[in-house]
Amino acid sequence: MTIKTPEQKASFPNRRVYRDRRVTFRPPPSRRKKVAGSAAFVILAILAAMFGSLSGLMLIYTVDLPQIEELERYRPNTTTVLYDVHGAQVGSFALERRIVVGYDDIPPVLRHAVISIEDKNFESHWGVNLFRVAGAAYRDLTSERRAQGASTLTMQLAKNLFLSPERSFRRKLQEVLLSIQIERNFTKEQIFTLYANQIYLGQGVYGFEAGAEYYFSKHARDLTLPEAALLAALPRGPSYYSPIVHSERALERRNRVLNAMLEDGAITAHQAFAAKATPLGLHIEPPPNTVAPWFVEEVRRELDQRFGSDMVHQSGLRVYTTLDMKLQLAANQAVLDGLAAYERRRGWHGHLLNVIAAGSSIEAFHHPDWNMEAAPGDYIHGVVTEVLPYEVTVRVGNHQNAVLAPQGWAWTKNKLGSDFLQTGDIVYVHLLSPQSGSPLVPAPLQASLEQDSGVQAALMSVDNASGDVLAMVGGRDFNLSQYDRATQSERQTGSSFKAYVYTTAMEAGEKPDSRILDAPVTFHTASGAYSPHDYDNRYKGNITLLQAFADSRNIPALKLAERVGIRNVIATAHHFGITTNIPAFLPIALGAAEISLYEQVAAYSSFPNDGIRMTPHFVHKVTTADGEVLWDDAPDVHVSTDANTARLMMPLFEAVIHQGTGGAASQLHHPLGGKTGTTNNFTDAWFLGFSPSVTCGVWVGYDDRQSLGEKETGARAALPIWISFMRAAIADHPDETFPGEAPFPATGSSAEAIQTAGTKSETMPAVVSGGVPTQSKPTSVAAH
């Protein structure tokens, strides 16, 4: 604006006039100061508000952050480990499968692999990489997949230890704050060690030591470069990169780790090239608790009751059990071989389930037996994938096949595989060693066809002097049935109950050479006349008690029970630890009572131990991971009968082996005693016996109590299993003898042994005889 007239000049007295006659408006100095002050105030107010807001947010987000002292006291959930008597691991319990190790147990190759792929600046940063955090937070807030990533190792540790899996700005800020605290209070070595023991690697495995043992069956310190790279590849996505489920993804991710290590100079190009050419090389550790699953489960129940489930599964206890791994393996094999022999005697039944007929497919089928890698010697279920006249291919694992040849199914009486098998059939096979192949093309496993009709068996063995349970099998296949037939099932005992009848008679003054008449007889009971008979429907006349016991004659046992009183017989059984409520009727003497194998084995262990019964137990002691003893299980001692009576009974048990129903066991050429048991209709088959050091019992039968078949007695179905196990049990005791007897083989006749035992019985108390009480006729009695 140009001022042209005096009037205009007068109208703008404060305007400055320039030489070019142009002017601008300028506020007075006081006003300019006022505006500047207002602006400064606004800026300060904004800054104060921002600072206050940030301070408030910091306060809010740090209120529920754990104190750093919690990390100093932190103890991760660790695995409770079970050991056998030789220190071998036999099982474990864990919510999180983890083995805590120190920094020096983590090899440099694994440390380099993890740092290269997860946090290249781990050694130099202060817990947070701001650029990576900002990017990760942005992706968390904007990505539909919530693909969080780019955290430092310290931030991952903070998240895994203390924070929820929530994906939000709040949790990311808490992660940053906690990471800074961790870095201020711990060294890099300590932080990496915590991370290495905490990180999840899939399959329920936490930490690199447990990961190395699970995926490669070795310690972390023994990992090769490609193995270390694979473990380092897993934290990013344990399921997505699972080498078991997604092997191609795992291989690609492992090679990416190798490239990262090459870029960082941790490995050479030659090492990277060689490692990339290496296959994954998995050697999956067998699932825990597979060797003695029923034994381990019994231990778990006992520990849960004593310490509580949380402590058992989270506190990393050390449990020193009574199990002998060598004998357990022998027990497993004895049961499976014995049942296979029984199945073959019964003949091929067929009636196989077929996955295709059931509407599924061979590719989708997975049997529980396949949870661990199959090996020669295993009995395993499989599915038929190809049938040719003289060759049948069976899948016996996720990536394993076995081949059946005609000699493997000859026992079925079928000449051609195509005559009785078809694709999709679920079969039961015994794996054999493969035929010779080449290193490049390994030969497939060979197999023989077996049968699984549902028959079951149980075996239990104890140390006579201590009560230690040395081995236990609760059934045929733990994967299919966890029911423990050794401790939980009660079955009719058959003639094995006669041991309590004869013990009561010996306590009443009888001798092994006392005579009794084996002839037809009728007992008059409240329910009517009872005329028993023997297994072979024959009678042997006037015989000794030793012969009657050895041949398991029924009528002599009933006469003795009537003579001494059935109530006294039942009382004797209770003195031997039998807890079953046994009704007082005469046929109980033949084994109509239902008793568990556990109690039968415990009772029989009294005889070679001079009448002393040690309650079977499974655990010696329990300690913390640091060795503090939490529980030291002392033996529980009971007197079943006096030593004189026990020694009087020994010739009877030995006669069963040398001249009676257990004669097949004489092949072991060792001091042994025992008793067979068979119930009516061949429903249950038993053999209970002992050496001077070990007692073992075997039961065979069906869960639904169907018949085992004609002539499937205790001597035929159960005794072979007992012999197979006892061959291993006595191997380390070649020179042992029973109390009061000469070294085996004994000099002199059996009569001399009987006479020697009889001379020790003069001080035995007499037992008052009683009549037969009011009774009901049993639905089942012992046959043999």
Short mmCIF file of C-alpha atoms in Angstrom, two decimals, residues 13-171:
data_model
loop_
_atom_site.label_atom_id
_atom_site.label_comp_id
_atom_site.label_asym_id
_atom_site.label_seq_id
_atom_site.Cartn_x
_atom_site.Cartn_y
_atom_site.Cartn_z
CA PRO A 13 1.32 7.24 12.27
CA ASN A 14 3.23 4.07 13.21
CA ARG A 15 3.96 2.81 9.74
CA ARG A 16 7.48 2.96 8.58
CA VAL A 17 7.96 4.85 5.25
CA TYR A 18 10.61 3.40 2.91
CA ARG A 19 12.47 5.31 0.30
CA ASP A 20 10.33 3.76 -2.39
CA ARG A 21 7.33 5.25 -0.61
CA ARG A 22 6.12 1.70 0.32
CA VAL A 23 5.40 0.75 3.94
CA THR A 24 4.65 -2.54 5.94
CA PHE A 25 2.71 -3.04 9.12
CA ARG A 26 4.77 -4.15 12.20
CA PRO A 27 3.29 -4.68 15.68
CA PRO A 28 4.86 -2.87 18.54
CA PRO A 29 7.71 -4.63 20.47
CA SER A 30 5.54 -5.39 23.48
CA ARG A 31 3.05 -7.31 21.35
CA ARG A 32 5.78 -9.31 19.63
CA LYS A 33 7.09 -10.48 23.02
CA LYS A 34 3.61 -11.44 24.09
CA VAL A 35 3.09 -13.65 20.97
CA ALA A 36 6.48 -15.35 21.38
CA GLY A 37 5.76 -16.11 25.01
CA SER A 38 2.40 -17.63 24.14
CA ALA A 39 3.99 -19.87 21.51
CA ALA A 40 6.66 -21.01 23.92
CA PHE A 41 4.06 -21.77 26.50
CA VAL A 42 2.03 -23.86 24.05
CA ILE A 43 5.13 -25.81 23.01
CA LEU A 44 6.12 -26.44 26.60
CA ALA A 45 2.58 -27.47 27.43
CA ILE A 46 2.57 -29.94 24.53
CA LEU A 47 5.94 -31.34 25.57
CA ALA A 48 4.78 -31.57 29.16
CA ALA A 49 1.64 -33.37 28.08
CA MET A 50 3.62 -35.78 25.93
CA PHE A 51 6.09 -36.40 28.74
CA GLY A 52 3.25 -36.90 31.19
CA SER A 53 1.46 -39.23 28.83
CA LEU A 54 4.59 -41.25 28.20
CA SER A 55 5.31 -41.30 31.92
CA GLY A 56 1.78 -42.45 32.58
CA LEU A 57 2.03 -45.12 29.93
CA MET A 58 5.37 -46.20 31.33
CA LEU A 59 3.86 -46.36 34.79
CA ILE A 60 0.82 -48.28 33.59
CA TYR A 61 2.82 -50.75 31.51
CA THR A 62 5.45 -51.34 34.17
CA VAL A 63 3.07 -51.87 37.08
CA ASP A 64 2.55 -55.54 36.23
CA LEU A 65 6.07 -56.20 34.95
CA PRO A 66 7.91 -58.84 36.97
CA GLN A 67 10.74 -57.66 39.16
CA ILE A 68 14.17 -58.59 37.90
CA GLU A 69 14.72 -60.50 41.15
CA GLU A 70 12.17 -63.01 39.88
CA LEU A 71 14.48 -63.88 37.03
CA GLU A 72 17.34 -64.40 39.46
CA ARG A 73 15.19 -66.91 41.32
CA TYR A 74 13.73 -68.41 38.18
CA ARG A 75 13.76 -72.19 37.90
CA PRO A 76 12.26 -73.56 34.69
CA ASN A 77 10.01 -76.60 34.63
CA THR A 78 12.32 -79.54 34.21
CA THR A 79 11.91 -83.23 33.53
CA THR A 80 11.62 -85.78 36.32
CA VAL A 81 13.87 -88.69 35.37
CA LEU A 82 13.58 -92.33 36.44
CA TYR A 83 16.64 -94.58 36.72
CA ASP A 84 16.99 -98.34 37.04
CA VAL A 85 19.23 -100.11 39.56
CA HIS A 86 22.21 -99.73 37.22
CA GLY A 87 21.71 -96.00 36.63
CA ALA A 88 20.16 -96.33 33.17
CA GLN A 89 17.28 -94.00 32.37
CA VAL A 90 13.99 -95.89 32.12
CA GLY A 91 11.42 -93.11 31.90
CA SER A 92 10.51 -89.51 32.59
CA PHE A 93 7.63 -87.23 33.50
CA ALA A 94 7.32 -83.65 32.29
CA LEU A 95 4.88 -80.95 31.29
CA GLU A 96 7.78 -79.43 29.37
CA ARG A 97 10.50 -81.74 28.17
CA ARG A 98 13.59 -79.78 29.19
CA ILE A 99 17.17 -80.53 30.31
CA VAL A 100 18.90 -77.52 31.84
CA VAL A 101 22.61 -77.10 30.96
CA GLY A 102 25.28 -74.47 31.49
CA TYR A 103 26.82 -72.09 28.98
CA ASP A 104 29.87 -74.32 28.46
CA ASP A 105 27.61 -77.24 27.47
CA ILE A 106 26.30 -75.25 24.50
CA PRO A 107 28.83 -75.71 21.69
CA PRO A 108 30.16 -72.67 19.80
CA VAL A 109 28.75 -73.97 16.53
CA LEU A 110 25.24 -73.87 18.00
CA ARG A 111 25.77 -70.43 19.57
CA HIS A 112 26.99 -69.03 16.25
CA ALA A 113 24.05 -70.58 14.39
CA VAL A 114 21.48 -69.10 16.76
CA ILE A 115 23.02 -65.63 16.83
CA SER A 116 23.46 -65.52 13.04
CA ILE A 117 19.83 -66.29 12.30
CA GLU A 118 18.08 -64.74 15.30
CA ASP A 119 20.11 -61.75 16.51
CA LYS A 120 23.31 -60.76 14.66
CA ASN A 121 24.03 -57.87 17.04
CA PHE A 122 23.41 -59.84 20.22
CA GLU A 123 26.92 -59.25 21.58
CA SER A 124 26.77 -55.46 21.10
CA HIS A 125 23.19 -54.25 21.62
CA TRP A 126 21.65 -53.25 24.95
CA GLY A 127 18.70 -55.59 24.67
CA VAL A 128 16.72 -53.73 22.03
CA ASN A 129 17.17 -52.97 18.35
CA LEU A 130 14.90 -49.95 17.91
CA PHE A 131 14.56 -50.27 14.15
CA ARG A 132 13.64 -53.94 14.37
CA VAL A 133 11.27 -53.34 17.28
CA ALA A 134 9.45 -50.56 15.41
CA GLY A 135 9.07 -52.81 12.38
CA ALA A 136 7.87 -55.72 14.48
CA ALA A 137 5.36 -53.55 16.33
CA TYR A 138 4.03 -52.16 13.07
CA ARG A 139 3.59 -55.65 11.63
CA ASP A 140 1.87 -56.81 14.80
CA LEU A 141 -0.62 -54.00 14.57
CA THR A 142 -1.25 -54.10 10.84
CA SER A 143 -0.72 -57.68 9.66
CA GLU A 144 -3.76 -59.90 9.53
CA ARG A 145 -1.45 -62.84 10.27
CA ARG A 146 0.02 -61.14 13.33
CA ALA A 147 3.43 -62.10 12.03
CA GLN A 148 5.49 -60.80 14.90
CA GLY A 149 9.24 -61.10 14.50
CA ALA A 150 12.58 -59.31 14.55
CA SER A 151 12.93 -59.39 18.34
CA THR A 152 16.37 -59.73 19.89
CA LEU A 153 17.28 -62.85 21.85
CA THR A 154 16.83 -60.85 25.05
CA MET A 155 13.36 -59.77 24.00
CA GLN A 156 12.43 -63.35 23.08
CA LEU A 157 13.64 -64.45 26.50
CA ALA A 158 11.59 -61.76 28.23
CA LYS A 159 8.51 -62.70 26.24
CA ASN A 160 8.85 -66.45 26.80
CA LEU A 161 9.55 -66.17 30.50
CA PHE A 162 7.21 -63.48 31.74
CA LEU A 163 4.79 -62.12 29.17
CA SER A 164 1.56 -63.33 27.66
CA PRO A 165 1.32 -64.28 23.98
CA GLU A 166 -0.85 -61.19 23.38
CA ARG A 167 0.13 -59.28 20.22
CA SER A 168 -0.21 -55.59 21.02
CA PHE A 169 1.70 -52.34 21.40
CA ARG A 170 1.33 -52.64 25.17
CA ARG A 171 3.00 -56.04 25.32
#
